[in-house]
Every structure is written in structure tokens, then in C-alpha cells.
Amino acid sequence: MIAKMPPDGDLPFASPYRHGFVRLAACVPLTSLADPAANAARTLELVRQGHDQAVALMVFPELGISAYSIDDLLLQDALLDGVEAALASLAEASAGLRPVFAVGAPLRFEGRLFNTAVVIHDGEILGVVPKTFLPNYREYYERRWFASGRGVAGRTLQIADRLVPFGADLLFRASGRTPFTFHAEICEDVWTPEPPSTAAALAGAEILLNLSASNIVIGKAEARRMLCASQSMRCQAVYAYSAAGVGESTTDNAWDGQASIFELGELLAESGRFPTESTMAVVDVDLGRVRQERIRTGSFGDAIAARQADAVWRTIDVAFEPPAGPLEIRRAIDRCPFVPNDPARLAEHCHEAYNVQVQGLAQRLKSTGLQKLVIGVSGGLDSTQALIVAVKAMDLLGLPRRGVLAYTMPGFATSDRTRANAWALMKALGVTGEELDIRPAAKQMLADIGHPFADGRPVYDVTFENVQAGLRTDYLFRLANRHAALVVGTGDLSELALGWCTYGVGDHMSHYNPNSGVPKTLIQHLIRFAAGAAEVGEAAVAVLRDILATEISPELVPADPAGKAQATEDFVGPYALQDFTLFHMTRSGAAPSKIAYLAHAAWGDAGQGGWPADLPAGGRRAYDLAEIKHWLRLFLTRFFANQFKRSAVPNGPKISSGGALSPRGDWRMPSDAKADAWLAELTANTPD
């Protein structure tokens, strides 16, 4: 029931419509009581604004054409005739306007009055959906005026001289270059245990509209958000909600005009409440993300199968065409999807990540019956984070910190700065620290295998690097044997994605790796969190800050003649961009061209959008599309080439919903898979 994406056609790369986005608006016009002509005119004003802003779909409040709070005036023929005339006029005036829109109106049908959503587009009334659940408690008296739409299906209703589909069985589907399917329900429908939108979502509706006239009391706005967000998440859909606002009668109630749009449980846009003039919330919703989420969630498919036996729907075709030219995206794109911009959420995420890591390592140590940990400490980000976790795991188990056996193992390119920081950190944390110089053993191994470095030649190839990395891990395992200890891994999720680790007896391997689910962009914030919250004691704070300020390097190759040290990001790309790609590829299954588009929207202008708290000024830079495409190509090449490493990773906990790469957890793929199709898609659909 989910429409496939069409060929790109003439939609430019710089259009969100090309990449599976649809522009939505939740609208709150000023209302005039029992004045259909005036209400239709204000509705039309917003539809025209939506046209100018390239909006595809708009939702308006419940009974917006008549006003909701007019009580028994709803039963007056003069009012109802005026509503039908206003709808006919509104439909006619919409000719040539791009948006599809749903408005609320009371309509007569076979001797009954229904509270309905009327869907209009480009001069036509496409269909009418009656409200199913009518509130008749506390301040609500809808059964006094309306009949329920339950069971109304396959019918046709006349509005003025137009015959239009009528029933609770309607879905509306736009095909063409920008396919989307939507459904409309009305206010109380979503407050029930089984909203009509649930069945509609299982029938293929990706966008769920709610036309509401919910009055406001203290705390109700948050209840609406919770309700709409949960329906959006449960139905794996977009949910757009529009409540009546200024102009409704305040005789016994008040109205706040809350308009909100949710995607998979996340609030994307909300209008200001208690507006004094017509307003709307506009955002580009990601239907590609919705479709991917439904595909990968097997239980959603099971629910579809359970419903199909008794589900009968009529699908109304919508001839929607997006604008042909470039269009700036109307949506906040997180630069660092693993790291929230909001300081409070970031602190919460860091607290949770620490507890996941510590609990995982503590449980593994407890299960083995051992009481000591062995870890290599380089003075870099990853080993710093793993050492903090190791110390806190020992604290949790009531074991002495001296049981953490930490080794700094200088090699041919170890700097005085990182060596000093490693020692300072070990002392500050109260672990057992030792230094083990690997250079003599490395020289012997290089000589044994006939490497030219052993003859004094400056050959710094992958063998030269991996001899050092392998020896460090080999020593750690043998030390663990000697001391009856567990080897703690330090490599992170980003390195695993890029294959930036030495396979087997190298930094790829350990007995347990608490960092395996933590991306590089998050690790630096975890360390800042520890320093800022004095989680590790005041003595460690200064060294943590210096470690954060140190350029990321494996320190395996000596500095060049100009004094430039080996820099990881020169080889694998900026971790900020590579983590961005990692998230959108593994979590959302996005095509490379879409990832490039999103990355450019997020990173193209350093002056636009938010940044994670405490990110240094040096990290707040922009990347142009050519840079993004270059590093994305490298990511794809390395990601596919290094699956064999991910197929044999040690145990470690999943940290983020963005995914993990363990074959026992989130990610399974054959080591023989090729990147050709992904690289071809990037080349064909992403301009230079």
C-alpha cells in the first residue's frame, strides 16, 4: 500500500520534494461565529500563503467553516446552506493553487447532520470524511447535533451541485513525482482507544490529519502533544493537528489555536498558542524516513496483515505536483544526530550512556568472576572514556580502583603531550598505572619479517603501523592472563564503521568493549560531561580538558619533516560528517544522495541552525557539497570494505537508537557485499 518513489524527473537536487519530503502546514485561521463566507475567505488566504510557500498539504480546524462553538445554530438551515455555498466557493477559488487542504464543516446527509472533514484541491472537492467518535461528556454535547460516521462507507454526498465521495472509508493518495497518502480524522477520534487513523495507517496512510476544536484548560496543551506524538509513533506516521483559535465563542470555554506537526513521535513544528491573527505551522516531513521505519519494523507489518481481512478502503487520487525549481528545506536538520543540541537533553543522554557502559562492563566482569581490568591508555579520547567507565564499573561493584591495571605503551610516534596526559589521568583516577615501551619488541618484529624500517629506512606503511597496534593488544591480553583480568576495549562505533582499527590482535579486539556503540562525536561530549559534573574528581578535570583539545591521531607514524603529526581525520574524513552519514545510512536506510542533501542542509552554512552545547569554535565549520560528496564516497568505500571486522567484534552494549554495528545486535551484512550500487547512486544523483 506504500507508493514507491518515482524517478527524479526534473526536480532539482536542491528541492526537498526530490528526496522524499512533503511540505505540511497546520493552520489556525481567525474564526467568525456562524459566518461561513468570512471563514471560507480567511481559509483561502492561508491556502494562498501555502501556495506561495510551496506547501503540499494543509489541515484546518474542526467545523472551521461554520465555527465550532455555535451550539444550536448548527441546526439552522440558513447556516447549513451558507456552509455548502462557502465550500463550493472555496473549491472554485482554489483552482490553480498547489496545496491540498482539509477544512471542517457541518454537512447534511440522508436526514442527519455530520461533523466532517472536507478535502479540497485545485478547484475540486475530493471527498468528505465524517467524524466517528462524538464527545458527549463534561462541556461537550455533540450528540445533540451530529450523527456518528461509524459504518458510513461507499457513499456519495452532494455539496451544492457537486457529487463527492463520502464516508469513513476514504484515503487520499497523491502519485506522480512526490507520492504521499493521507487520512483525515476529527478531534475526539484520536482521544479514543482505537482511533480511525490507526486503521488508516495500516492501510497505507503516511500522513494523518486531525481537524480539532479542542478547547483549552490548564495542562491540556501538553496532553494533546503527548496524544498526537504517541499516535504518530504508534502508527509510524506523520500526525498534523490543528485546533480552533481566536474567534470561537468564549461564553463558557476558551480556545488556544494549537497547531502541531509530529513525525514518528517527534514534534517538528508548532504554532504560537493564543494567536491574535491567522497563523500556521509549516515543516517538511520526511516520508522516506516513515517508509523505512515501517519496512524495518516487522510488528507493523504483522498489524497490517491482521487488519487486511476486514479493511475496505476507497482511495481518492490527488493530482499534486511539487514546484519544479529549487526550494530551501523547511526543517531543522541536526548536524550531530547522535548529540542533541539542547543542553538538558545532552546531559540526560550522557548520563544514560555512562550508565549503559558502566552497567555493561560491570555485569561482564561480575559474570566472569574476575576482579581486575586491563586497559591500554593512550591519552586520546577513546581510551580516556573507556578508562573512566572502567573506574566507575569498579566503584559500582565495590572493588578497589587499583584493580584497574592501566598501561601506557609508547611507540615510534607517541607525543610527549599524550604520554603525559595518559600518566596524569591514571594518577588522577587512582588506578594502577604502568608504562610498557613497545619499541624494542616492534623493532624485533619488523626485523624478523624483513621490514625496511629495521634497516634504518623511513618506511611507514600499514605493516609498520599494525606491528605497533598489534603488539599493544598482544601485551594487554598476556597481561590479562598473568593478572587474571579482563581486557577492556577502547575503539568506538565510528572507527568500527570506517574500519579504522587493526583486525584481530589489534585495537579491534578485547574481552569486552564498552565503547563499541558510542560514536566519536558523542565520546567527546561524554568526557565533557564527566569533567563538567566532576564525575571523576577535580584532579582529573584539567587533564580531561587537555585531552579534548588534542587532535585525534593514532600516533603510529612519526611527524613529517614539517613537523605535522599523523591526523586521523586526514585519512577517514571529518568525524562530524562521517557520523552524520553513519546515522542516516544505518538508522534510516537513506540513499547516498539524500544523505548528501541532508548533510549540505545541516553543514552548508555554519551560521545557520543550532550546535551541541560546549562544542569548540574550531568544530563549528561549514562543508560545501563537493566536500560532503568526497567524504561520503570515502565512507561508503570503507564501510563496505571493512564489514569483515564488524562480523567479529567483541561484546559491547548498544548505546544509541542510531544503531550499533555488532552482527548480534543491529547490523547484519555479508563481508563480500560491494558498495557499487551506493556509489553509483551518489554519482548519478548528487551534483559536484
XYZ file of C-alpha atoms in Angstrom:
688
model
C 0.000 0.000 0.000
C 3.063 2.324 0.189
C 3.767 4.221 -3.006
C 7.285 3.843 -4.412
C 9.418 6.880 -5.090
C 9.230 7.882 -8.766
C 12.194 8.793 -10.952
C 13.566 12.195 -10.084
C 12.396 13.757 -13.365
C 13.122 17.446 -13.479
C 13.078 18.049 -9.730
C 16.403 19.664 -8.823
C 18.782 18.280 -6.204
C 18.074 21.381 -4.105
C 14.417 20.505 -3.612
C 13.205 18.587 -0.557
C 10.439 17.082 -2.704
C 13.092 15.168 -4.664
C 14.342 13.459 -1.512
C 11.085 12.119 -0.075
C 9.983 15.209 1.858
C 6.483 16.693 1.737
C 5.727 20.198 2.990
C 2.900 20.270 5.532
C 1.028 23.112 7.211
C -1.215 23.007 10.283
C -3.372 26.132 10.120
C -5.414 28.223 12.532
C -7.397 30.986 10.793
C -9.332 33.670 12.601
C -12.906 32.487 13.044
C -16.198 34.346 12.707
C -19.141 32.770 14.503
C -21.773 31.391 12.114
C -20.301 33.293 9.141
C -19.326 30.684 6.522
C -18.404 33.219 3.842
C -15.983 35.066 6.116
C -14.449 31.826 7.377
C -14.008 30.497 3.851
C -12.314 33.748 2.857
C -9.816 33.515 5.733
C -9.196 29.866 4.888
C -8.484 30.844 1.299
C -5.995 33.483 2.458
C -3.963 30.813 4.233
C -4.238 28.410 1.289
C -2.788 31.120 -0.939
C 0.036 31.618 1.539
C 0.578 27.875 1.470
C 0.759 28.003 -2.319
C 3.377 30.750 -2.154
C 5.380 28.681 0.336
C 5.209 25.507 -1.817
C 3.083 23.624 0.740
C 1.632 20.292 -0.388
C -0.951 19.581 2.317
C -2.779 21.796 4.832
C -5.089 20.978 7.727
C -7.607 23.418 9.250
C -9.686 23.275 12.470
C -12.821 21.271 13.111
C -16.028 22.968 11.875
C -13.869 25.890 10.797
C -16.253 26.952 8.038
C -19.147 27.432 10.476
C -17.171 27.803 13.740
C -17.394 25.100 16.383
C -18.901 26.912 19.342
C -22.227 27.993 17.836
C -24.329 25.316 19.546
C -27.913 25.061 18.243
C -27.157 27.415 15.358
C -25.625 24.314 13.781
C -29.201 23.104 13.173
C -30.292 26.200 11.241
C -30.875 25.780 7.500
C -29.599 29.281 6.806
C -26.265 28.335 8.391
C -26.058 24.949 6.672
C -26.979 26.361 3.267
C -24.315 29.012 3.785
C -21.743 26.343 4.634
C -22.421 24.462 1.407
C -22.228 27.633 -0.624
C -18.992 28.622 1.087
C -17.452 25.215 0.379
C -18.418 25.406 -3.283
C -16.970 28.906 -3.488
C -13.797 27.858 -1.673
C -13.313 24.910 -4.011
C -13.768 27.099 -7.064
C -11.322 29.698 -5.733
C -8.694 27.004 -5.081
C -8.295 26.319 -8.803
C -4.655 26.782 -9.759
C -3.420 26.650 -6.152
C -0.929 23.920 -5.255
C -1.940 22.789 -1.746
C -4.367 20.011 -0.956
C -6.296 21.101 2.144
C -8.830 19.739 4.614
C -11.416 22.023 6.239
C -14.087 21.302 8.843
C -17.776 21.749 8.090
C -21.227 20.559 9.255
C -22.959 18.769 6.366
C -26.402 17.181 5.925
C -26.745 13.651 4.591
C -29.863 11.463 4.444
C -31.713 13.272 7.195
C -28.737 13.519 9.555
C -26.088 16.122 10.264
C -22.408 15.139 10.264
C -19.293 16.828 11.579
C -16.954 16.405 8.605
C -13.531 16.973 7.104
C -13.815 18.235 3.535
C -10.745 17.668 1.336
C -10.285 20.187 -1.483
C -7.676 20.587 -4.212
C -7.299 22.660 -7.361
C -10.945 23.541 -7.838
C -12.399 20.208 -6.746
C -13.893 18.737 -3.576
C -12.162 15.353 -3.467
C -14.011 13.734 -0.593
C -15.749 14.174 2.750
C -14.902 12.212 5.924
C -17.393 12.183 8.839
C -16.293 12.228 12.473
C -16.619 8.802 14.064
C -16.487 9.425 17.817
C -18.695 12.183 19.199
C -17.888 13.522 22.673
C -20.915 13.948 24.891
C -19.477 14.495 28.365
C -18.493 17.477 30.518
C -18.533 20.548 28.232
C -19.261 18.575 25.042
C -22.737 17.995 23.605
C -22.026 16.841 20.044
C -24.649 14.099 20.003
C -27.237 16.860 20.362
C -26.395 17.945 16.808
C -24.410 15.270 14.968
C -24.621 11.649 13.896
C -21.576 9.385 14.072
C -19.803 8.435 10.873
C -19.218 4.889 12.102
C -20.227 2.429 9.394
C -20.730 5.138 6.761
C -18.838 3.795 3.743
C -19.063 3.741 -0.029
C -21.458 6.675 -0.131
C -21.696 9.857 -2.178
C -22.762 13.250 -0.848
C -23.977 16.306 -2.742
C -22.482 19.715 -1.960
C -24.229 22.412 -3.959
C -24.156 20.859 -7.443
C -21.207 18.562 -6.765
C -21.340 14.828 -6.027
C -18.372 13.792 -3.900
C -17.267 10.585 -2.133
C -18.490 10.461 1.454
C -17.593 8.052 4.233
C -15.188 6.983 6.936
C -13.502 4.718 4.393
C -11.576 7.345 2.445
C -7.826 7.575 1.863
C -6.320 10.282 -0.320
C -3.297 9.416 -2.432
C -1.044 11.671 -4.473
C 1.087 9.883 -7.032
C 3.456 11.323 -9.605
C 6.872 12.661 -8.656
C 6.003 13.188 -4.998
C 3.752 10.387 -3.758
C 2.051 10.572 -0.383
C -1.075 9.095 1.173
C -3.104 10.818 3.870
C -6.169 10.348 6.036
C -8.334 12.762 7.999
C -9.931 12.263 11.396
C -11.604 14.777 13.676
C -10.727 15.812 17.230
C -12.236 13.209 19.595
C -11.348 10.438 17.154
C -7.750 10.448 18.378
C -8.728 10.533 22.068
C -10.253 7.049 21.817
C -8.590 3.657 22.402
C -8.725 2.817 18.689
C -8.619 5.978 16.538
C -9.710 5.723 12.894
C -6.211 6.892 11.934
C -4.750 3.626 13.251
C -6.628 1.589 10.665
C -5.817 4.205 8.029
C -2.099 3.984 8.780
C -2.234 0.204 8.434
C -3.985 0.726 5.090
C -1.106 2.878 3.846
C -1.722 6.411 5.110
C 1.612 8.039 5.919
C 0.205 11.432 6.928
C -2.629 11.588 9.450
C -4.592 14.836 9.753
C -6.647 15.867 12.752
C -9.133 18.721 12.456
C -9.846 19.738 16.040
C -11.765 22.309 18.048
C -10.408 21.233 21.402
C -10.959 23.965 23.961
C -8.132 24.872 26.311
C -7.845 24.279 30.048
C -4.710 24.195 32.176
C -2.424 21.348 31.131
C -4.414 20.309 28.076
C -1.862 21.532 25.529
C 0.707 19.071 26.858
C -1.905 16.303 26.860
C -2.580 16.995 23.173
C 1.138 16.882 22.395
C 1.502 13.576 24.197
C -1.533 12.122 22.441
C -0.532 13.215 18.946
C 3.096 12.254 19.462
C 2.136 8.782 20.675
C -0.254 8.261 17.757
C 2.464 9.385 15.372
C 4.925 6.958 16.942
C 2.493 4.060 17.280
C 1.301 4.408 13.673
C 4.819 5.159 12.403
C 3.438 8.172 10.618
C 3.255 11.938 10.423
C 0.475 13.467 12.522
C -0.707 17.019 11.854
C -3.085 18.608 14.351
C -4.990 21.891 14.134
C -7.188 23.239 16.942
C -9.647 26.141 16.804
C -8.400 29.509 17.985
C -9.410 33.130 18.285
C -12.921 33.998 17.230
C -14.632 30.988 18.776
C -17.189 31.850 21.460
C -15.794 32.383 24.958
C -19.217 32.172 26.632
C -18.222 29.040 28.534
C -14.868 27.945 27.080
C -11.644 29.355 25.686
C -9.528 28.365 22.666
C -5.774 28.441 22.156
C -5.315 27.594 18.478
C -2.658 24.928 18.957
C -1.292 23.671 15.633
C 1.357 20.940 15.757
C 3.096 18.508 13.403
C 4.741 15.274 14.593
C 6.878 12.692 12.806
C 7.477 9.270 14.328
C 6.740 10.688 17.754
C 8.914 13.790 17.375
C 7.454 17.304 17.478
C 8.692 19.063 14.335
C 6.695 22.288 14.348
C 4.150 24.099 16.469
C 2.446 27.450 16.056
C 2.323 30.007 18.813
C -0.679 29.455 21.028
C -3.421 32.045 21.662
C -2.754 33.785 18.335
C -4.374 37.137 17.625
C -4.399 36.593 13.870
C -4.409 33.716 11.411
C -1.326 31.526 11.701
C 0.137 28.243 10.569
C 3.000 25.892 11.398
C 4.924 24.745 8.322
C 7.508 21.974 8.073
C 8.902 19.452 5.592
C 8.100 15.934 6.796
C 10.326 13.021 5.791
C 8.144 10.323 4.282
C 11.207 8.388 3.195
C 12.052 8.021 6.879
C 8.470 6.943 7.661
C 8.515 4.321 4.910
C 11.869 2.965 6.026
C 10.693 2.716 9.623
C 7.624 0.757 8.572
C 9.629 -1.598 6.373
C 12.158 -2.433 9.082
C 9.593 -2.862 11.885
C 8.200 -6.345 11.421
C 5.459 -5.889 14.015
C 3.984 -3.062 11.943
C 3.711 -5.495 9.032
C 2.081 -8.037 11.325
C -0.502 -5.434 12.313
C -1.193 -4.750 8.625
C -1.767 -8.451 8.000
C -4.092 -8.697 10.995
C -6.180 -5.792 9.673
C -6.347 -6.605 5.982
C -9.058 -9.230 6.262
C -11.697 -6.719 7.339
C -10.278 -3.481 5.895
C -12.117 -1.943 2.933
C -10.942 1.478 1.787
C -11.661 3.767 -1.114
C -8.623 5.594 -2.435
C -9.120 9.066 -3.875
C -6.495 10.166 -6.382
C -4.873 13.551 -5.842
C -3.094 15.205 -8.764
C -0.420 17.041 -6.783
C 2.654 18.486 -8.470
C 5.542 19.985 -6.480
C 7.241 23.165 -7.656
C 9.820 22.475 -10.351
C 12.573 24.774 -9.064
C 14.986 24.742 -6.126
C 13.471 25.065 -2.678
C 15.079 25.603 0.696
C 14.185 22.895 3.184
C 11.801 23.902 5.997
C 13.052 21.620 8.728
C 15.725 21.577 11.393
C 18.424 19.054 10.459
C 20.648 18.040 13.365
C 24.299 18.482 12.476
C 25.215 15.825 15.009
C 22.344 13.307 15.074
C 23.968 11.378 17.929
C 24.329 14.561 20.019
C 21.298 16.720 20.975
C 21.661 20.499 20.692
C 19.597 21.089 23.819
C 21.927 21.124 26.865
C 19.388 19.424 29.137
C 18.771 16.579 26.661
C 22.503 16.247 26.041
C 23.167 15.916 29.761
C 20.420 13.285 30.018
C 21.862 11.358 27.058
C 25.352 11.471 28.554
C 24.029 10.252 31.908
C 22.236 7.361 30.216
C 25.220 6.474 28.019
C 27.544 6.335 31.015
C 25.168 4.097 32.914
C 24.750 1.757 29.937
C 28.508 1.481 29.506
C 29.240 1.052 33.204
C 26.443 -1.462 33.754
C 27.545 -3.495 30.742
C 31.170 -3.703 31.809
C 30.313 -4.329 35.463
C 27.949 -7.172 34.565
C 30.545 -8.788 32.314
C 33.249 -8.540 34.984
C 30.873 -9.928 37.605
C 29.873 -12.810 35.312
C 33.497 -13.866 34.781
C 34.259 -13.971 38.491
C 37.333 -11.813 37.878
C 38.139 -8.689 39.883
C 40.643 -6.859 37.690
C 40.572 -4.998 34.396
C 43.429 -4.410 31.943
C 43.315 -1.397 29.640
C 45.663 0.480 27.343
C 45.684 4.249 27.884
C 46.984 6.436 25.058
C 45.983 9.894 26.198
C 43.371 10.059 23.428
C 39.585 10.337 23.544
C 38.573 6.691 23.292
C 40.901 5.218 25.887
C 40.068 8.116 28.204
C 36.368 7.340 28.024
C 36.942 3.612 28.444
C 39.175 4.234 31.473
C 36.518 6.423 33.125
C 33.940 3.684 32.507
C 36.305 1.061 33.926
C 36.822 3.077 37.110
C 33.089 3.638 37.569
C 32.387 -0.071 36.959
C 34.829 -0.942 39.745
C 33.116 1.600 42.008
C 29.726 0.070 41.201
C 30.947 -3.394 42.123
C 32.621 -2.183 45.299
C 36.065 -3.163 44.008
C 39.197 -1.050 44.501
C 40.240 1.208 41.636
C 43.753 -0.196 41.948
C 42.265 -3.279 40.311
C 42.231 -1.361 37.021
C 45.640 -2.152 35.529
C 46.272 0.674 33.089
C 49.217 0.667 30.700
C 50.533 3.458 28.554
C 52.567 1.932 25.725
C 54.623 4.493 23.825
C 55.550 3.701 20.242
C 57.541 5.371 17.495
C 55.201 8.385 17.219
C 53.870 8.830 20.747
C 53.979 12.525 21.670
C 55.128 13.924 24.967
C 51.695 15.529 25.352
C 49.627 12.358 25.060
C 52.083 10.346 27.186
C 51.939 12.999 29.913
C 48.140 13.123 29.743
C 47.899 9.338 29.991
C 50.005 9.340 33.148
C 48.168 12.319 34.650
C 44.817 10.656 34.051
C 45.872 7.328 35.520
C 47.158 9.037 38.649
C 44.083 11.255 39.000
C 41.735 8.272 38.777
C 43.689 6.224 41.288
C 44.291 3.191 39.078
C 47.424 1.053 38.890
C 49.436 2.731 36.153
C 52.453 1.358 34.351
C 54.444 2.147 31.222
C 55.407 -0.528 28.729
C 57.614 0.628 25.847
C 56.711 -1.395 22.766
C 59.504 -0.071 20.566
C 62.099 -2.782 21.290
C 59.607 -5.551 20.547
C 58.354 -3.697 17.462
C 61.881 -3.305 16.121
C 62.496 -7.004 16.653
C 59.303 -7.989 14.864
C 59.998 -5.621 11.969
C 63.477 -7.115 11.668
C 62.116 -10.658 11.860
C 59.755 -10.059 8.927
C 62.343 -8.181 6.873
C 60.726 -4.773 7.006
C 62.957 -1.952 5.644
C 62.438 0.132 8.800
C 64.663 -2.377 10.594
C 67.495 -1.311 8.250
C 67.009 2.342 9.178
C 64.859 3.303 6.200
C 61.855 5.616 6.974
C 59.194 3.315 5.531
C 55.944 3.951 7.421
C 53.482 1.656 5.705
C 50.486 -0.246 7.064
C 52.759 -3.034 8.276
C 54.767 -0.526 10.295
C 51.557 0.791 11.860
C 49.938 -2.558 12.536
C 53.000 -4.071 14.159
C 52.649 -1.401 16.843
C 48.872 -1.703 17.182
C 49.075 -5.487 17.294
C 51.821 -5.559 19.884
C 49.894 -3.279 22.210
C 46.869 -5.564 22.161
C 49.013 -8.698 22.393
C 50.675 -7.342 25.517
C 47.286 -6.465 27.040
C 45.954 -9.991 26.555
C 49.067 -11.577 28.011
C 48.949 -9.160 30.947
C 45.310 -10.130 31.459
C 46.392 -13.784 31.553
C 49.075 -13.019 34.076
C 46.868 -10.963 36.383
C 43.586 -12.868 35.945
C 41.954 -9.802 34.426
C 39.575 -8.756 31.656
C 40.868 -6.716 28.695
C 38.749 -3.583 28.196
C 38.421 -2.415 24.608
C 38.591 1.250 23.670
C 37.645 1.519 19.970
C 34.428 3.392 19.159
C 31.471 2.996 16.806
C 32.796 5.485 14.229
C 36.117 3.659 13.927
C 34.271 0.385 13.514
C 32.112 1.866 10.752
C 35.166 3.133 8.883
C 37.319 0.092 9.567
C 39.840 2.321 11.352
C 41.115 -0.456 13.581
C 43.707 -3.212 13.342
C 41.958 -6.540 12.836
C 42.326 -9.471 15.191
C 45.224 -8.949 17.597
C 44.981 -5.189 17.391
C 42.725 -2.484 18.758
C 39.865 -4.352 17.054
C 39.892 -6.990 19.796
C 39.251 -7.135 23.560
C 37.336 -9.200 26.094
C 34.612 -6.532 26.333
C 34.330 -3.109 24.687
C 32.075 -0.557 26.424
C 32.785 1.993 23.660
C 31.600 -0.167 20.765
C 28.237 1.596 20.498
C 29.494 5.141 21.071
C 30.241 7.337 18.017
C 33.210 9.693 18.066
C 31.028 12.807 18.116
C 29.371 11.610 21.319
C 32.515 10.452 23.114
C 33.909 13.963 23.344
C 30.664 15.132 24.985
C 30.725 12.212 27.409
C 34.174 13.315 28.513
C 32.993 16.927 28.818
C 30.056 15.704 30.869
C 32.385 13.837 33.207
C 34.630 16.871 33.542
C 31.789 19.355 33.969
C 29.960 17.281 36.525
C 33.177 16.430 38.380
C 32.205 12.784 37.860
C 35.838 11.718 38.110
C 37.181 14.123 40.734
C 38.724 17.556 40.487
C 42.230 16.230 39.889
C 41.174 14.737 36.542
C 39.295 17.753 35.175
C 42.321 19.664 33.838
C 43.762 16.651 32.040
C 40.373 15.786 30.547
C 40.121 19.265 29.072
C 43.582 18.966 27.537
C 42.729 15.559 26.071
C 39.629 17.102 24.489
C 41.808 19.793 22.910
C 44.271 17.285 21.400
C 43.981 16.477 17.692
C 42.723 12.942 17.048
C 45.650 10.766 15.951
C 46.634 7.076 16.123
C 50.229 8.220 16.731
C 51.716 5.357 14.756
C 53.726 7.308 12.154
C 56.335 9.944 13.108
C 55.684 13.561 12.203
C 56.650 14.640 8.677
C 59.677 16.890 8.004
C 57.471 19.946 8.524
C 56.514 18.701 11.974
C 52.924 17.746 11.120
C 51.738 14.774 13.123
C 49.575 11.977 11.763
C 45.934 13.120 11.868
C 43.133 10.566 11.706
C 40.621 12.854 10.017
C 43.031 13.458 7.123
C 42.556 9.785 6.244
C 38.986 8.903 7.196
C 37.342 12.304 6.929
C 35.775 14.636 9.492
C 34.109 12.529 12.148
C 31.238 15.023 12.277
C 30.347 14.261 8.644
C 31.077 10.543 8.874
C 28.904 10.144 11.960
C 26.153 12.035 10.125
C 26.366 9.516 7.285
C 26.579 6.580 9.680
C 23.362 7.607 11.416
C 21.284 8.254 8.307
C 22.514 5.194 6.454
C 22.171 2.617 9.214
C 19.214 4.071 11.114
C 17.089 5.339 8.228
C 18.406 3.446 5.203
C 18.669 6.731 3.320
C 20.123 6.775 -0.197
C 23.563 8.407 -0.503
C 22.185 11.361 -2.481
C 19.637 12.033 0.247
C 22.355 11.849 2.896
C 24.394 14.340 0.867
C 21.369 16.620 0.581
C 20.687 16.464 4.312
C 24.361 16.957 5.158
C 24.515 20.050 2.987
C 21.351 21.396 4.606
C 22.887 20.809 8.037
C 26.520 21.746 7.379
C 26.412 24.089 4.386
C 26.243 27.265 6.489
C 27.951 27.444 9.885
C 25.885 30.494 10.793
C 22.541 28.728 10.460
C 20.967 26.230 12.837
C 21.905 25.027 16.296
C 25.050 23.418 17.650
C 25.593 20.961 20.506
C 26.453 22.701 23.749
C 30.148 23.270 24.541
C 31.329 22.339 21.056
C 34.584 24.259 20.485
C 34.589 27.077 17.949
C 37.005 25.102 15.779
C 34.380 22.424 15.290
C 31.760 24.901 14.129
C 32.658 24.990 10.471
C 30.842 24.553 7.176
C 31.278 21.974 4.428
C 30.331 22.573 0.815
C 28.608 19.935 -1.294
C 31.819 18.873 -3.034
C 33.487 18.128 0.329
C 30.410 16.292 1.562
C 30.268 14.157 -1.575
C 34.000 13.363 -1.357
C 33.875 12.195 2.249
C 30.593 10.360 1.715
C 32.200 8.415 -1.121
C 35.090 7.511 1.175
C 32.677 6.448 3.918
C 30.802 4.119 1.578
C 34.014 2.607 0.242
C 35.467 1.968 3.690
C 32.157 0.886 5.239
C 31.634 -1.916 2.727
C 35.303 -2.955 2.602
C 35.506 -3.435 6.376
C 32.413 -5.454 7.194
C 34.636 -8.457 7.973
C 35.898 -6.573 11.021
C 32.382 -5.890 12.241
C 31.460 -9.559 11.775
C 33.948 -10.479 14.504
C 33.655 -7.723 17.099
C 33.807 -8.463 20.825
C 30.773 -7.953 23.027
C 29.708 -4.433 23.964
C 26.420 -2.640 24.704
C 24.247 -0.769 22.253
C 24.164 2.877 23.301
C 22.130 4.876 20.773
C 18.935 4.337 18.770
C 21.086 5.473 15.852
C 22.251 1.904 15.754
C 25.080 -0.437 16.641
C 27.248 -2.449 14.292
C 27.518 -5.760 16.083
C 26.222 -8.684 13.984
C 24.488 -9.883 17.151
C 22.697 -6.553 17.525
C 21.539 -4.047 14.947
C 23.627 -4.708 11.865
C 23.952 -7.761 9.650
C 25.513 -7.751 6.195
C 27.810 -10.086 4.277
C 31.510 -9.291 4.257
C 31.518 -9.875 0.483
C 28.989 -7.098 -0.277
C 30.108 -4.359 -2.667
C 29.490 -0.617 -2.476
C 28.986 -0.253 -6.237
C 25.226 0.423 -6.171
C 25.582 3.023 -3.409
C 28.497 4.738 -5.143
C 26.612 4.750 -8.444
C 23.555 6.317 -6.797
C 25.726 9.001 -5.204
C 27.438 9.776 -8.518
C 24.238 9.840 -10.556
C 22.083 11.872 -8.195
C 24.443 14.251 -6.386
C 25.944 17.192 -8.267
C 29.576 18.158 -7.754
